[in-house]
Amino acid sequence: MKYSAERIYVRFWNVDDASLLLDLQVRNRAEIENISASDRDEFFYSLEGQRSLIESWNKKREEGNRYSFGIFLHTTDELVGEISLFEIILDSTPKWILGYVTDTLHQGKGYMSEALQCVMEFAKHETEITRIEAGAVPDNTGSIRVLQKAGFKENGSQPVPIQGTLKEHTMFAVDIL
């Protein structure tokens, strides 16, 4: 499965991508840990840890509650980021959350905006997802711009635990019709 835009394409991960994903995670570790609600230990930052992560993502995809994609350049097949839709249950209500990271070497080039359009097309045509939500810390203007360009509307704020500290996030949502 591959969805394409002008300069990038997105596709599901396979275990052979573990070294690519590890390189992305290690090179962008400080930035990712600054925005991620997930705890990451040293095993996470190993080749076996990334293989396990991809296997977990693929199992969740088969179960229909997570869709994780690598973002690659058409011209070189270089990995420039990762984007995922995952289902969580809050107050007994299932919600589809968007998460993404752009390699710091490729930020500000519009690749994530293209990838988000691909993932929204995937969600519209290949899933039962009708609404996607996302959060961003208020000073992450690049992320907020990506969401707004894709039609996400501000939907309040919510504290999210990041590295053991609650950080206020501006929440966004878009309905997929």
JSON list of C-alpha atoms in Angstrom, two decimals:
[
{"chain": "A", "resi": 1, "resn": "MET", "atom": "CA", "xyz": [0.00, 0.00, 0.00]},
{"chain": "A", "resi": 2, "resn": "LYS", "atom": "CA", "xyz": [1.46, 3.32, -1.06]},
{"chain": "A", "resi": 3, "resn": "TYR", "atom": "CA", "xyz": [-0.11, 6.78, -1.29]},
{"chain": "A", "resi": 4, "resn": "SER", "atom": "CA", "xyz": [1.71, 9.48, -3.24]},
{"chain": "A", "resi": 5, "resn": "ALA", "atom": "CA", "xyz": [1.87, 13.25, -3.33]},
{"chain": "A", "resi": 6, "resn": "GLU", "atom": "CA", "xyz": [3.96, 15.61, -5.43]},
{"chain": "A", "resi": 7, "resn": "ARG", "atom": "CA", "xyz": [7.32, 15.03, -3.72]},
{"chain": "A", "resi": 8, "resn": "ILE", "atom": "CA", "xyz": [6.74, 12.22, -1.23]},
{"chain": "A", "resi": 9, "resn": "TYR", "atom": "CA", "xyz": [4.99, 8.92, -0.78]},
{"chain": "A", "resi": 10, "resn": "VAL", "atom": "CA", "xyz": [3.85, 7.15, 2.37]},
{"chain": "A", "resi": 11, "resn": "ARG", "atom": "CA", "xyz": [3.79, 3.42, 2.93]},
{"chain": "A", "resi": 12, "resn": "PHE", "atom": "CA", "xyz": [3.36, 1.03, 5.81]},
{"chain": "A", "resi": 13, "resn": "TRP", "atom": "CA", "xyz": [6.49, -0.02, 7.65]},
{"chain": "A", "resi": 14, "resn": "ASN", "atom": "CA", "xyz": [8.03, -3.46, 7.32]},
{"chain": "A", "resi": 15, "resn": "VAL", "atom": "CA", "xyz": [10.68, -4.98, 9.59]},
{"chain": "A", "resi": 16, "resn": "ASP", "atom": "CA", "xyz": [13.33, -4.42, 6.91]},
{"chain": "A", "resi": 17, "resn": "ASP", "atom": "CA", "xyz": [12.87, -0.69, 7.59]},
{"chain": "A", "resi": 18, "resn": "ALA", "atom": "CA", "xyz": [14.09, -1.01, 11.19]},
{"chain": "A", "resi": 19, "resn": "SER", "atom": "CA", "xyz": [17.53, 0.52, 10.50]},
{"chain": "A", "resi": 20, "resn": "LEU", "atom": "CA", "xyz": [15.95, 3.48, 8.69]},
{"chain": "A", "resi": 21, "resn": "LEU", "atom": "CA", "xyz": [13.52, 4.06, 11.54]},
{"chain": "A", "resi": 22, "resn": "LEU", "atom": "CA", "xyz": [16.31, 3.70, 14.12]},
{"chain": "A", "resi": 23, "resn": "ASP", "atom": "CA", "xyz": [18.38, 6.34, 12.31]},
{"chain": "A", "resi": 24, "resn": "LEU", "atom": "CA", "xyz": [15.38, 8.71, 12.30]},
{"chain": "A", "resi": 25, "resn": "GLN", "atom": "CA", "xyz": [14.67, 8.06, 15.99]},
{"chain": "A", "resi": 26, "resn": "VAL", "atom": "CA", "xyz": [18.29, 8.48, 17.12]},
{"chain": "A", "resi": 27, "resn": "ARG", "atom": "CA", "xyz": [19.03, 11.58, 15.03]},
{"chain": "A", "resi": 28, "resn": "ASN", "atom": "CA", "xyz": [15.84, 13.27, 16.25]},
{"chain": "A", "resi": 29, "resn": "ARG", "atom": "CA", "xyz": [15.79, 11.83, 19.78]},
{"chain": "A", "resi": 30, "resn": "ALA", "atom": "CA", "xyz": [15.86, 15.09, 21.73]},
{"chain": "A", "resi": 31, "resn": "GLU", "atom": "CA", "xyz": [13.10, 16.65, 19.66]},
{"chain": "A", "resi": 32, "resn": "ILE", "atom": "CA", "xyz": [10.91, 13.53, 19.66]},
{"chain": "A", "resi": 33, "resn": "GLU", "atom": "CA", "xyz": [11.24, 13.03, 23.42]},
{"chain": "A", "resi": 34, "resn": "ASN", "atom": "CA", "xyz": [10.29, 16.68, 23.91]},
{"chain": "A", "resi": 35, "resn": "ILE", "atom": "CA", "xyz": [6.90, 16.13, 22.21]},
{"chain": "A", "resi": 36, "resn": "SER", "atom": "CA", "xyz": [6.08, 12.45, 22.74]},
{"chain": "A", "resi": 37, "resn": "ALA", "atom": "CA", "xyz": [3.80, 11.08, 25.43]},
{"chain": "A", "resi": 38, "resn": "SER", "atom": "CA", "xyz": [5.49, 7.66, 25.10]},
{"chain": "A", "resi": 39, "resn": "ASP", "atom": "CA", "xyz": [8.29, 6.66, 27.44]},
{"chain": "A", "resi": 40, "resn": "ARG", "atom": "CA", "xyz": [11.38, 5.44, 25.62]},
{"chain": "A", "resi": 41, "resn": "ASP", "atom": "CA", "xyz": [14.12, 3.36, 27.20]},
{"chain": "A", "resi": 42, "resn": "GLU", "atom": "CA", "xyz": [17.51, 2.43, 25.76]},
{"chain": "A", "resi": 43, "resn": "PHE", "atom": "CA", "xyz": [16.07, -0.76, 24.20]},
{"chain": "A", "resi": 44, "resn": "PHE", "atom": "CA", "xyz": [13.77, 1.47, 22.15]},
{"chain": "A", "resi": 45, "resn": "TYR", "atom": "CA", "xyz": [16.89, 3.07, 20.61]},
{"chain": "A", "resi": 46, "resn": "SER", "atom": "CA", "xyz": [18.27, -0.24, 19.33]},
{"chain": "A", "resi": 47, "resn": "LEU", "atom": "CA", "xyz": [17.78, -2.09, 16.07]},
{"chain": "A", "resi": 48, "resn": "GLU", "atom": "CA", "xyz": [15.88, -4.85, 17.88]},
{"chain": "A", "resi": 49, "resn": "GLY", "atom": "CA", "xyz": [13.76, -2.22, 19.63]},
{"chain": "A", "resi": 50, "resn": "GLN", "atom": "CA", "xyz": [12.77, -0.71, 16.30]},
{"chain": "A", "resi": 51, "resn": "ARG", "atom": "CA", "xyz": [12.02, -4.14, 14.84]},
{"chain": "A", "resi": 52, "resn": "SER", "atom": "CA", "xyz": [9.75, -4.81, 17.82]},
{"chain": "A", "resi": 53, "resn": "LEU", "atom": "CA", "xyz": [8.09, -1.43, 17.36]},
{"chain": "A", "resi": 54, "resn": "ILE", "atom": "CA", "xyz": [7.38, -2.08, 13.67]},
{"chain": "A", "resi": 55, "resn": "GLU", "atom": "CA", "xyz": [6.05, -5.56, 14.47]},
{"chain": "A", "resi": 56, "resn": "SER", "atom": "CA", "xyz": [3.77, -4.03, 17.10]},
{"chain": "A", "resi": 57, "resn": "TRP", "atom": "CA", "xyz": [2.54, -1.37, 14.66]},
{"chain": "A", "resi": 58, "resn": "ASN", "atom": "CA", "xyz": [1.84, -4.00, 12.02]},
{"chain": "A", "resi": 59, "resn": "LYS", "atom": "CA", "xyz": [-0.08, -6.19, 14.47]},
{"chain": "A", "resi": 60, "resn": "LYS", "atom": "CA", "xyz": [-2.18, -3.17, 15.49]},
{"chain": "A", "resi": 61, "resn": "ARG", "atom": "CA", "xyz": [-2.79, -2.38, 11.82]},
{"chain": "A", "resi": 62, "resn": "GLU", "atom": "CA", "xyz": [-4.08, -5.91, 11.28]},
{"chain": "A", "resi": 63, "resn": "GLU", "atom": "CA", "xyz": [-6.39, -5.37, 14.29]},
{"chain": "A", "resi": 64, "resn": "GLY", "atom": "CA", "xyz": [-7.58, -2.09, 12.76]},
{"chain": "A", "resi": 65, "resn": "ASN", "atom": "CA", "xyz": [-6.48, 0.27, 15.52]},
{"chain": "A", "resi": 66, "resn": "ARG", "atom": "CA", "xyz": [-3.20, 1.79, 14.28]},
{"chain": "A", "resi": 67, "resn": "TYR", "atom": "CA", "xyz": [-1.89, 2.83, 10.87]},
{"chain": "A", "resi": 68, "resn": "SER", "atom": "CA", "xyz": [1.79, 3.86, 10.82]},
{"chain": "A", "resi": 69, "resn": "PHE", "atom": "CA", "xyz": [3.59, 5.03, 7.72]},
{"chain": "A", "resi": 70, "resn": "GLY", "atom": "CA", "xyz": [7.09, 5.99, 6.69]},
{"chain": "A", "resi": 71, "resn": "ILE", "atom": "CA", "xyz": [7.37, 9.17, 4.62]},
{"chain": "A", "resi": 72, "resn": "PHE", "atom": "CA", "xyz": [9.80, 8.87, 1.72]},
{"chain": "A", "resi": 73, "resn": "LEU", "atom": "CA", "xyz": [11.04, 11.19, -1.04]},
{"chain": "A", "resi": 74, "resn": "HIS", "atom": "CA", "xyz": [10.09, 10.15, -4.57]},
{"chain": "A", "resi": 75, "resn": "THR", "atom": "CA", "xyz": [13.46, 11.16, -5.98]},
{"chain": "A", "resi": 76, "resn": "THR", "atom": "CA", "xyz": [15.74, 9.24, -3.59]},
{"chain": "A", "resi": 77, "resn": "ASP", "atom": "CA", "xyz": [13.48, 7.00, -1.43]},
{"chain": "A", "resi": 78, "resn": "GLU", "atom": "CA", "xyz": [15.06, 8.77, 1.56]},
{"chain": "A", "resi": 79, "resn": "LEU", "atom": "CA", "xyz": [13.07, 8.51, 4.79]},
{"chain": "A", "resi": 80, "resn": "VAL", "atom": "CA", "xyz": [12.04, 12.02, 5.89]},
{"chain": "A", "resi": 81, "resn": "GLY", "atom": "CA", "xyz": [9.52, 11.26, 8.63]},
{"chain": "A", "resi": 82, "resn": "GLU", "atom": "CA", "xyz": [6.88, 9.09, 10.22]},
{"chain": "A", "resi": 83, "resn": "ILE", "atom": "CA", "xyz": [3.13, 9.59, 10.52]},
{"chain": "A", "resi": 84, "resn": "SER", "atom": "CA", "xyz": [0.54, 7.51, 12.36]},
{"chain": "A", "resi": 85, "resn": "LEU", "atom": "CA", "xyz": [-3.15, 7.31, 13.10]},
{"chain": "A", "resi": 86, "resn": "PHE", "atom": "CA", "xyz": [-3.95, 5.42, 16.28]},
{"chain": "A", "resi": 87, "resn": "GLU", "atom": "CA", "xyz": [-7.09, 4.71, 18.23]},
{"chain": "A", "resi": 88, "resn": "ILE", "atom": "CA", "xyz": [-7.33, 5.50, 21.92]},
{"chain": "A", "resi": 89, "resn": "ILE", "atom": "CA", "xyz": [-10.25, 5.24, 24.30]},
{"chain": "A", "resi": 90, "resn": "LEU", "atom": "CA", "xyz": [-10.99, 8.35, 26.39]},
{"chain": "A", "resi": 91, "resn": "ASP", "atom": "CA", "xyz": [-14.03, 8.45, 28.65]},
{"chain": "A", "resi": 92, "resn": "SER", "atom": "CA", "xyz": [-15.34, 5.27, 26.97]},
{"chain": "A", "resi": 93, "resn": "THR", "atom": "CA", "xyz": [-15.20, 7.03, 23.59]},
{"chain": "A", "resi": 94, "resn": "PRO", "atom": "CA", "xyz": [-12.88, 5.82, 20.82]},
{"chain": "A", "resi": 95, "resn": "LYS", "atom": "CA", "xyz": [-10.81, 8.60, 19.26]},
{"chain": "A", "resi": 96, "resn": "TRP", "atom": "CA", "xyz": [-8.42, 8.54, 16.34]},
{"chain": "A", "resi": 97, "resn": "ILE", "atom": "CA", "xyz": [-5.26, 10.51, 17.11]},
{"chain": "A", "resi": 98, "resn": "LEU", "atom": "CA", "xyz": [-2.69, 11.74, 14.61]},
{"chain": "A", "resi": 99, "resn": "GLY", "atom": "CA", "xyz": [1.00, 11.71, 15.47]},
{"chain": "A", "resi": 100, "resn": "TYR", "atom": "CA", "xyz": [3.95, 12.59, 13.29]},
{"chain": "A", "resi": 101, "resn": "VAL", "atom": "CA", "xyz": [7.57, 13.59, 13.21]},
{"chain": "A", "resi": 102, "resn": "THR", "atom": "CA", "xyz": [9.61, 15.16, 10.44]},
{"chain": "A", "resi": 103, "resn": "ASP", "atom": "CA", "xyz": [13.36, 14.58, 10.40]},
{"chain": "A", "resi": 104, "resn": "THR", "atom": "CA", "xyz": [15.03, 17.82, 11.52]},
{"chain": "A", "resi": 105, "resn": "LEU", "atom": "CA", "xyz": [17.04, 17.73, 8.28]},
{"chain": "A", "resi": 106, "resn": "HIS", "atom": "CA", "xyz": [13.78, 18.11, 6.33]},
{"chain": "A", "resi": 107, "resn": "GLN", "atom": "CA", "xyz": [11.60, 20.38, 8.45]},
{"chain": "A", "resi": 108, "resn": "GLY", "atom": "CA", "xyz": [10.01, 23.41, 6.84]},
{"chain": "A", "resi": 109, "resn": "LYS", "atom": "CA", "xyz": [9.89, 21.90, 3.34]},
{"chain": "A", "resi": 110, "resn": "GLY", "atom": "CA", "xyz": [6.20, 20.97, 3.31]},
{"chain": "A", "resi": 111, "resn": "TYR", "atom": "CA", "xyz": [6.74, 17.21, 3.29]},
{"chain": "A", "resi": 112, "resn": "MET", "atom": "CA", "xyz": [4.54, 16.64, 6.33]},
{"chain": "A", "resi": 113, "resn": "SER", "atom": "CA", "xyz": [1.68, 18.60, 4.75]},
{"chain": "A", "resi": 114, "resn": "GLU", "atom": "CA", "xyz": [1.87, 16.31, 1.73]},
{"chain": "A", "resi": 115, "resn": "ALA", "atom": "CA", "xyz": [2.09, 13.21, 3.93]},
{"chain": "A", "resi": 116, "resn": "LEU", "atom": "CA", "xyz": [-0.91, 14.27, 5.98]},
{"chain": "A", "resi": 117, "resn": "GLN", "atom": "CA", "xyz": [-2.98, 14.65, 2.82]},
{"chain": "A", "resi": 118, "resn": "CYS", "atom": "CA", "xyz": [-1.98, 11.11, 1.80]},
{"chain": "A", "resi": 119, "resn": "VAL", "atom": "CA", "xyz": [-2.91, 9.69, 5.20]},
{"chain": "A", "resi": 120, "resn": "MET", "atom": "CA", "xyz": [-6.23, 11.52, 5.20]},
{"chain": "A", "resi": 121, "resn": "GLU", "atom": "CA", "xyz": [-6.99, 10.03, 1.77]},
{"chain": "A", "resi": 122, "resn": "PHE", "atom": "CA", "xyz": [-6.07, 6.61, 3.10]},
{"chain": "A", "resi": 123, "resn": "ALA", "atom": "CA", "xyz": [-8.34, 7.08, 6.14]},
{"chain": "A", "resi": 124, "resn": "LYS", "atom": "CA", "xyz": [-11.22, 8.26, 3.98]},
{"chain": "A", "resi": 125, "resn": "HIS", "atom": "CA", "xyz": [-11.04, 5.45, 1.43]},
{"chain": "A", "resi": 126, "resn": "GLU", "atom": "CA", "xyz": [-9.69, 2.47, 3.35]},
{"chain": "A", "resi": 127, "resn": "THR", "atom": "CA", "xyz": [-10.96, 2.79, 6.93]},
{"chain": "A", "resi": 128, "resn": "GLU", "atom": "CA", "xyz": [-14.10, 3.63, 8.87]},
{"chain": "A", "resi": 129, "resn": "ILE", "atom": "CA", "xyz": [-12.40, 6.66, 10.48]},
{"chain": "A", "resi": 130, "resn": "THR", "atom": "CA", "xyz": [-14.66, 9.72, 10.37]},
{"chain": "A", "resi": 131, "resn": "ARG", "atom": "CA", "xyz": [-12.77, 12.13, 12.63]},
{"chain": "A", "resi": 132, "resn": "ILE", "atom": "CA", "xyz": [-9.09, 12.67, 13.40]},
{"chain": "A", "resi": 133, "resn": "GLU", "atom": "CA", "xyz": [-7.75, 14.61, 16.38]},
{"chain": "A", "resi": 134, "resn": "ALA", "atom": "CA", "xyz": [-4.27, 15.95, 17.06]},
{"chain": "A", "resi": 135, "resn": "GLY", "atom": "CA", "xyz": [-2.52, 18.07, 19.64]},
{"chain": "A", "resi": 136, "resn": "ALA", "atom": "CA", "xyz": [0.44, 20.42, 19.52]},
{"chain": "A", "resi": 137, "resn": "VAL", "atom": "CA", "xyz": [2.22, 22.48, 22.13]},
{"chain": "A", "resi": 138, "resn": "PRO", "atom": "CA", "xyz": [1.38, 26.13, 21.44]},
{"chain": "A", "resi": 139, "resn": "ASP", "atom": "CA", "xyz": [4.97, 27.08, 20.54]},
{"chain": "A", "resi": 140, "resn": "ASN", "atom": "CA", "xyz": [5.22, 24.34, 17.88]},
{"chain": "A", "resi": 141, "resn": "THR", "atom": "CA", "xyz": [4.08, 26.67, 15.13]},
{"chain": "A", "resi": 142, "resn": "GLY", "atom": "CA", "xyz": [5.24, 24.36, 12.34]},
{"chain": "A", "resi": 143, "resn": "SER", "atom": "CA", "xyz": [3.05, 21.52, 13.56]},
{"chain": "A", "resi": 144, "resn": "ILE", "atom": "CA", "xyz": [0.09, 23.83, 14.06]},
{"chain": "A", "resi": 145, "resn": "ARG", "atom": "CA", "xyz": [0.51, 25.13, 10.51]},
{"chain": "A", "resi": 146, "resn": "VAL", "atom": "CA", "xyz": [0.55, 21.57, 9.11]},
{"chain": "A", "resi": 147, "resn": "LEU", "atom": "CA", "xyz": [-2.72, 20.81, 10.90]},
{"chain": "A", "resi": 148, "resn": "GLN", "atom": "CA", "xyz": [-4.41, 24.05, 9.85]},
{"chain": "A", "resi": 149, "resn": "LYS", "atom": "CA", "xyz": [-3.37, 23.61, 6.19]},
{"chain": "A", "resi": 150, "resn": "ALA", "atom": "CA", "xyz": [-5.02, 20.18, 6.26]},
{"chain": "A", "resi": 151, "resn": "GLY", "atom": "CA", "xyz": [-8.31, 21.61, 7.50]},
{"chain": "A", "resi": 152, "resn": "PHE", "atom": "CA", "xyz": [-7.97, 20.82, 11.20]},
{"chain": "A", "resi": 153, "resn": "LYS", "atom": "CA", "xyz": [-9.81, 23.28, 13.45]},
{"chain": "A", "resi": 154, "resn": "GLU", "atom": "CA", "xyz": [-8.79, 24.26, 16.96]},
{"chain": "A", "resi": 155, "resn": "ASN", "atom": "CA", "xyz": [-10.81, 22.30, 19.47]},
{"chain": "A", "resi": 156, "resn": "GLY", "atom": "CA", "xyz": [-9.74, 23.52, 22.94]},
{"chain": "A", "resi": 157, "resn": "SER", "atom": "CA", "xyz": [-6.74, 22.51, 24.99]},
{"chain": "A", "resi": 158, "resn": "GLN", "atom": "CA", "xyz": [-5.69, 19.53, 27.04]},
{"chain": "A", "resi": 159, "resn": "PRO", "atom": "CA", "xyz": [-2.75, 18.66, 29.30]},
{"chain": "A", "resi": 160, "resn": "VAL", "atom": "CA", "xyz": [-0.66, 15.78, 27.95]},
{"chain": "A", "resi": 161, "resn": "PRO", "atom": "CA", "xyz": [2.06, 14.00, 29.97]},
{"chain": "A", "resi": 162, "resn": "ILE", "atom": "CA", "xyz": [5.45, 14.53, 28.33]},
{"chain": "A", "resi": 163, "resn": "GLN", "atom": "CA", "xyz": [8.52, 13.15, 30.10]},
{"chain": "A", "resi": 164, "resn": "GLY", "atom": "CA", "xyz": [6.67, 13.08, 33.42]},
{"chain": "A", "resi": 165, "resn": "THR", "atom": "CA", "xyz": [5.36, 16.64, 33.15]},
{"chain": "A", "resi": 166, "resn": "LEU", "atom": "CA", "xyz": [1.92, 17.77, 32.03]},
{"chain": "A", "resi": 167, "resn": "LYS", "atom": "CA", "xyz": [2.26, 20.10, 29.03]},
{"chain": "A", "resi": 168, "resn": "GLU", "atom": "CA", "xyz": [-0.73, 22.01, 27.74]},
{"chain": "A", "resi": 169, "resn": "HIS", "atom": "CA", "xyz": [-1.54, 21.12, 24.13]},
{"chain": "A", "resi": 170, "resn": "THR", "atom": "CA", "xyz": [-3.77, 22.98, 21.72]},
{"chain": "A", "resi": 171, "resn": "MET", "atom": "CA", "xyz": [-6.13, 20.35, 20.36]},
{"chain": "A", "resi": 172, "resn": "PHE", "atom": "CA", "xyz": [-7.32, 20.17, 16.75]},
{"chain": "A", "resi": 173, "resn": "ALA", "atom": "CA", "xyz": [-9.82, 18.00, 14.90]},
{"chain": "A", "resi": 174, "resn": "VAL", "atom": "CA", "xyz": [-11.03, 17.39, 11.37]},
{"chain": "A", "resi": 175, "resn": "ASP", "atom": "CA", "xyz": [-14.00, 15.41, 10.14]},
{"chain": "A", "resi": 176, "resn": "ILE", "atom": "CA", "xyz": [-13.34, 13.09, 7.21]},
{"chain": "A", "resi": 177, "resn": "LEU", "atom": "CA", "xyz": [-16.29, 13.00, 4.88]}
]
